[in-house]
PDB file of C-alpha atoms in Angstrom:
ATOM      1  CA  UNK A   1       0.000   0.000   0.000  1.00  0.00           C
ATOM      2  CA  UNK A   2       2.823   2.566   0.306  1.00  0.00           C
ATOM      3  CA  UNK A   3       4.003   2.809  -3.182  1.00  0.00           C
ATOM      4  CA  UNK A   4       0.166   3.211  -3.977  1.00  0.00           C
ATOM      5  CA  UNK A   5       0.233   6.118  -1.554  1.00  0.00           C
ATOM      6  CA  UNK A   6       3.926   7.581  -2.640  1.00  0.00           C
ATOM      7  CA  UNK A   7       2.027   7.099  -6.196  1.00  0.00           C
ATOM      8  CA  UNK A   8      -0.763   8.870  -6.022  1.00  0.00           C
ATOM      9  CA  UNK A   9       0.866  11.954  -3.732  1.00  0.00           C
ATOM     10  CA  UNK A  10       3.426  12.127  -6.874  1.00  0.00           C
ATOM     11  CA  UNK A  11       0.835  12.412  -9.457  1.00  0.00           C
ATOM     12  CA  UNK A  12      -1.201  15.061  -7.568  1.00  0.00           C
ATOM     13  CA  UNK A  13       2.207  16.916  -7.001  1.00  0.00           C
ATOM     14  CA  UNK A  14       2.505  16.733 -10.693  1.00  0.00           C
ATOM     15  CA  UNK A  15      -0.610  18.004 -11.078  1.00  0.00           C
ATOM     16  CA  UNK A  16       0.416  21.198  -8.735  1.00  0.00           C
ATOM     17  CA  UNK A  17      -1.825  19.718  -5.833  1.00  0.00           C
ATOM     18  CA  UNK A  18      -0.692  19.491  -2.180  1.00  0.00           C
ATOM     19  CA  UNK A  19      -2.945  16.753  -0.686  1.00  0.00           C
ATOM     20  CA  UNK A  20      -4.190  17.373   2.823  1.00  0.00           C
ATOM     21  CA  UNK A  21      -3.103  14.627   5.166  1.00  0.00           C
ATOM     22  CA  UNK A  22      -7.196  14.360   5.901  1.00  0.00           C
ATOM     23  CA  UNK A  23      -7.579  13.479   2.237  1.00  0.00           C
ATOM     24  CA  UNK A  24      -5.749   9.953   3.033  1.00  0.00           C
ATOM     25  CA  UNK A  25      -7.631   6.990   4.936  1.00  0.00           C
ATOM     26  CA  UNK A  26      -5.805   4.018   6.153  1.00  0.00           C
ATOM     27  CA  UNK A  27      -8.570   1.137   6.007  1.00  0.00           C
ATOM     28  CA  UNK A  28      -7.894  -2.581   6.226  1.00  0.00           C
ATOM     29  CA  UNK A  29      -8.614  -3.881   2.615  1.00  0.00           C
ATOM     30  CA  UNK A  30     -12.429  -4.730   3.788  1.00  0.00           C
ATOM     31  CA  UNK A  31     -16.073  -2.938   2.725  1.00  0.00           C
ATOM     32  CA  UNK A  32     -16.368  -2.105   5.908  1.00  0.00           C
ATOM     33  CA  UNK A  33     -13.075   0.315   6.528  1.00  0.00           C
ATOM     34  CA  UNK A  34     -13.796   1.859   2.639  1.00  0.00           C
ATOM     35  CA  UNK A  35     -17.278   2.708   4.259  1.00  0.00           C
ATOM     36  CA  UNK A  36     -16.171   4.394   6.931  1.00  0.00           C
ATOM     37  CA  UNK A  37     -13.413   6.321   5.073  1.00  0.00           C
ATOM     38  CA  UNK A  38     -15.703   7.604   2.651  1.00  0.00           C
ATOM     39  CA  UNK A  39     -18.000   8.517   5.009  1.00  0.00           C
ATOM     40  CA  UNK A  40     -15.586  10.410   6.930  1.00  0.00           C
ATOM     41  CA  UNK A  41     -14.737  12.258   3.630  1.00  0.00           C
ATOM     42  CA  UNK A  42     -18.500  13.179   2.866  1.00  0.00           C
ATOM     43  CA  UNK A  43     -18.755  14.468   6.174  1.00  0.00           C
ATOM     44  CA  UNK A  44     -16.105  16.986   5.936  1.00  0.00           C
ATOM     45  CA  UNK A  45     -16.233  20.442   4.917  1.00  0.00           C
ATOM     46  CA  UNK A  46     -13.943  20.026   2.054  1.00  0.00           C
ATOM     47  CA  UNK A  47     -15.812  17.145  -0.013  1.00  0.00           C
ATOM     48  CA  UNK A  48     -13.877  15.114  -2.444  1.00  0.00           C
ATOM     49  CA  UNK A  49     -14.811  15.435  -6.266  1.00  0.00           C
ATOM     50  CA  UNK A  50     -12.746  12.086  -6.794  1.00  0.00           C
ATOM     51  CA  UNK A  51     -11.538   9.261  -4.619  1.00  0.00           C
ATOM     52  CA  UNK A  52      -8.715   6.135  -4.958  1.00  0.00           C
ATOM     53  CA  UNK A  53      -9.474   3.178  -3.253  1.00  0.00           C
ATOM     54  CA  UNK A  54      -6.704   0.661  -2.363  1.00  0.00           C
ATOM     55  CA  UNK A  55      -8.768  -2.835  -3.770  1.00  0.00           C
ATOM     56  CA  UNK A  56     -12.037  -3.678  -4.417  1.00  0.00           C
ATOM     57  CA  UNK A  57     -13.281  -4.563  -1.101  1.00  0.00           C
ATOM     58  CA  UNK A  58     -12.786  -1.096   0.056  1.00  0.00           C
ATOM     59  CA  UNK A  59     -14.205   0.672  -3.391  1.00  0.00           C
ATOM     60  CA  UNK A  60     -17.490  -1.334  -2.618  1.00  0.00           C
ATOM     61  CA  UNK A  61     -17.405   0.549   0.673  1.00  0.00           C
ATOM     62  CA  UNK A  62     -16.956   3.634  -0.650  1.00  0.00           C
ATOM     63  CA  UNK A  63     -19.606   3.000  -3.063  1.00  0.00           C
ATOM     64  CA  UNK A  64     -22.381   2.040  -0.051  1.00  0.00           C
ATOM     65  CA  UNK A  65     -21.405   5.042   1.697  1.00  0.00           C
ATOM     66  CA  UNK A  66     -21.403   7.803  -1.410  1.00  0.00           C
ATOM     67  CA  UNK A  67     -24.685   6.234  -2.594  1.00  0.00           C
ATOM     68  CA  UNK A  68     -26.477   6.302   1.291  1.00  0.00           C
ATOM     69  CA  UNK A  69     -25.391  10.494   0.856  1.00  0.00           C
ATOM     70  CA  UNK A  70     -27.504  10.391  -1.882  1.00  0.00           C
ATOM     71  CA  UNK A  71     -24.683  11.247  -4.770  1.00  0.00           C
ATOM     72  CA  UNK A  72     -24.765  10.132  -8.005  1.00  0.00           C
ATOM     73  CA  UNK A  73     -21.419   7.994  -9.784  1.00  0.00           C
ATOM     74  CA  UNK A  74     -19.639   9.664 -11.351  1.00  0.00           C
ATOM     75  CA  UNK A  75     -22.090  12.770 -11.516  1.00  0.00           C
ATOM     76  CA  UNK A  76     -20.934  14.347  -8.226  1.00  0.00           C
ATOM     77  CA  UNK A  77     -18.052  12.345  -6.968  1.00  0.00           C
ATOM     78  CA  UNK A  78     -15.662   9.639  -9.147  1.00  0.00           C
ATOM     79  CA  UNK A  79     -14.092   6.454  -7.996  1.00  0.00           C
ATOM     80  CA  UNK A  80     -11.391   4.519  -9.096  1.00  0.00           C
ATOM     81  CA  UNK A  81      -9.909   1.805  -6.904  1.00  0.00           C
ATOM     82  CA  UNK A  82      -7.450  -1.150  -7.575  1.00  0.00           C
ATOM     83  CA  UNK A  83      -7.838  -4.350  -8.750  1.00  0.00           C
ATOM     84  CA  UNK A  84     -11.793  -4.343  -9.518  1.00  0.00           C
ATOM     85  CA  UNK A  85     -12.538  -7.713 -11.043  1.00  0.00           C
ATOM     86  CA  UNK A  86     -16.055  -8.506 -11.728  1.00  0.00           C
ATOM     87  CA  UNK A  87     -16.287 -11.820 -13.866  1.00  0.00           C
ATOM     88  CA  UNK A  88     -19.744 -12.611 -12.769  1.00  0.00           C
ATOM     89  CA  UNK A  89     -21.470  -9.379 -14.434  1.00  0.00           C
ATOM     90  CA  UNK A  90     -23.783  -8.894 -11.012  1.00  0.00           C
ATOM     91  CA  UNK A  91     -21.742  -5.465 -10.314  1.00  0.00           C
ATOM     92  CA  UNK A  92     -24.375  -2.652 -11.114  1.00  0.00           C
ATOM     93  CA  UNK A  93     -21.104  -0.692 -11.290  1.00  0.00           C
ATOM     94  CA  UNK A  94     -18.036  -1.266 -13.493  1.00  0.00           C
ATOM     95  CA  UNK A  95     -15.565   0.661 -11.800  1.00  0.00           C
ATOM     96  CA  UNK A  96     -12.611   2.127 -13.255  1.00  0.00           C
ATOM     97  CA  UNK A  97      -9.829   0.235 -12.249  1.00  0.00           C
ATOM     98  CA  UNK A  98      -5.775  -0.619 -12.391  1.00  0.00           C
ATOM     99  CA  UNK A  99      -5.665  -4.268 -12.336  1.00  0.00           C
ATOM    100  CA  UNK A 100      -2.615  -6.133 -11.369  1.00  0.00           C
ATOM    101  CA  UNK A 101      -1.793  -9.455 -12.772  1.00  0.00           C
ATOM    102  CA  UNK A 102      -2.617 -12.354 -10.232  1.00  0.00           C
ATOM    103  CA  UNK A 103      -1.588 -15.145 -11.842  1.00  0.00           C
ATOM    104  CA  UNK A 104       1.520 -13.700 -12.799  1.00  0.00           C
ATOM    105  CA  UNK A 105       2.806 -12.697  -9.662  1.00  0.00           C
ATOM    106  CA  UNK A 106       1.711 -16.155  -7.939  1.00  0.00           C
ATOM    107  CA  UNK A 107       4.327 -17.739 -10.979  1.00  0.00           C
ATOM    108  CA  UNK A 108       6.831 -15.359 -10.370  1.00  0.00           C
ATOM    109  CA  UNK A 109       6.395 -16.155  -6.638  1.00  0.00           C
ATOM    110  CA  UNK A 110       6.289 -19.530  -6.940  1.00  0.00           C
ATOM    111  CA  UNK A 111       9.747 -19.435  -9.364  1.00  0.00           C
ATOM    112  CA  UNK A 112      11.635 -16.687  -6.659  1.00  0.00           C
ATOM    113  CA  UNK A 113      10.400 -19.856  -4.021  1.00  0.00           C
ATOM    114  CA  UNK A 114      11.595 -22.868  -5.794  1.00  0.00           C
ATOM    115  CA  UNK A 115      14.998 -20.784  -6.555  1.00  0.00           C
ATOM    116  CA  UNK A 116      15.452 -19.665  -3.022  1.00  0.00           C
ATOM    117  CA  UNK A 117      16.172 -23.116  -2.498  1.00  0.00           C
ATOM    118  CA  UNK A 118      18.484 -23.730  -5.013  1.00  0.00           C
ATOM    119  CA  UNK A 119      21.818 -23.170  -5.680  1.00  0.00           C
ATOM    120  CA  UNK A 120      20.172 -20.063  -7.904  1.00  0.00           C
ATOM    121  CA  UNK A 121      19.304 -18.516  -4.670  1.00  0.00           C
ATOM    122  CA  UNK A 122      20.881 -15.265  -5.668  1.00  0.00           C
ATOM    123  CA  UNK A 123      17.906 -15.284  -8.518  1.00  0.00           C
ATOM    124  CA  UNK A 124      15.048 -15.310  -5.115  1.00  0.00           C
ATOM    125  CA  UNK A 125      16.728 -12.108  -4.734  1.00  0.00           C
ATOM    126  CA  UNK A 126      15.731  -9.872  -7.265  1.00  0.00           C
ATOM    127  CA  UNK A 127      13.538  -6.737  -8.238  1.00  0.00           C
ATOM    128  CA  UNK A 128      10.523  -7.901 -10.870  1.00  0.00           C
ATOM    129  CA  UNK A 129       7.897  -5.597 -12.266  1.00  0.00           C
ATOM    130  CA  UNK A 130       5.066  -6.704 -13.690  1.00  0.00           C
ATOM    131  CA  UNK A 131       2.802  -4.999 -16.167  1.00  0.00           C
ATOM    132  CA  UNK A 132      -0.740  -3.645 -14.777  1.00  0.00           C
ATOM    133  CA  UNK A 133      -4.244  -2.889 -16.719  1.00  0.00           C
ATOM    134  CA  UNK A 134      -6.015   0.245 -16.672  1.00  0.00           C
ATOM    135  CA  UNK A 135      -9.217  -0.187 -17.038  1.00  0.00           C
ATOM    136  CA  UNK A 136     -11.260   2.928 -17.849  1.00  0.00           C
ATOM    137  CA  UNK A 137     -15.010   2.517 -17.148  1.00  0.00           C
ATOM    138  CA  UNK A 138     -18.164   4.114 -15.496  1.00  0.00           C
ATOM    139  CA  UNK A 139     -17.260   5.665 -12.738  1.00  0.00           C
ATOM    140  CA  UNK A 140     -14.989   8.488 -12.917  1.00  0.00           C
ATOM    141  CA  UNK A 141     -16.668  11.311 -14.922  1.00  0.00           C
ATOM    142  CA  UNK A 142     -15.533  12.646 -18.162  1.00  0.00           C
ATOM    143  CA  UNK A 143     -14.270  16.526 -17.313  1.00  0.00           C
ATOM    144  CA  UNK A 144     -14.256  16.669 -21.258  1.00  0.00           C
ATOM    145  CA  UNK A 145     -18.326  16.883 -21.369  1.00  0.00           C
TER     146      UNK A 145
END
């Protein structure tokens, strides 16, 4: 979760925003803690036009809470969170999303595992990125319109 945070205070920097330290919520990665962040955001005086959720679990949250305000997505406020996977279809929303790839980091750390073992132990040791998705969708309004 930290290079998510060092992330996204970089990009508003770039953007020539200081974020306020009460514009970050630590949660646990469950619906529960997005709730409550979110609606600790609503009820400030300062209301966010956009939030970042860390996974899915806490962007589902979010969602419950900004709908109970009564705003509209992505009308008054836009969400984006990380790694929002629907493959059932039963999500009323499709949120906009950076996906990681899952199955490619369990090979990679399954491989780093099986050489830490090994004489190639010097391999375990070793940076790997992997590629992520954006996935542009419904919920983060179009400042274009």
């Amino acid at each position: 979760a930290l290079p998510r945070l060092a992330g996204w205070r970089q990009v508003l920097h770039r953007a020539g925003i200081e974020p306020a330290e009460d514009w970050f919520g630590r949660g646990d990665f469950r619906e529960e803690s997005g709730r409550t962040i979110m609606a600790r955001f609503l009820a400030s005086d300062e209301k966010p036009t956009a939030v970042l959720a860390a996974n899915n679990l806490m962007a589902y949250g979010a969602i419950k809470a900004i709908e109970a305000s009564g705003l509209i997505i992505p009308d008054d406020l836009s969400i984006a969170a990380f790694d929002v996977v629907d493959s059932t279809g039963l999500l009323r929303l499709s949120v906009t999303t950076v996906v990681e790839p899952a199955e490619e980091i369990g090979w990679v750390a399954a491989d780093l595992s099986l050489a830490a073992g090994h004489k190639e132990a010097q391999q375990a040791c070793r940076k790997v990125i992997l590629e992520h998705v954006f996935q542009p969708n419904a919920t983060v309004r179009d400042l274009n319109r």
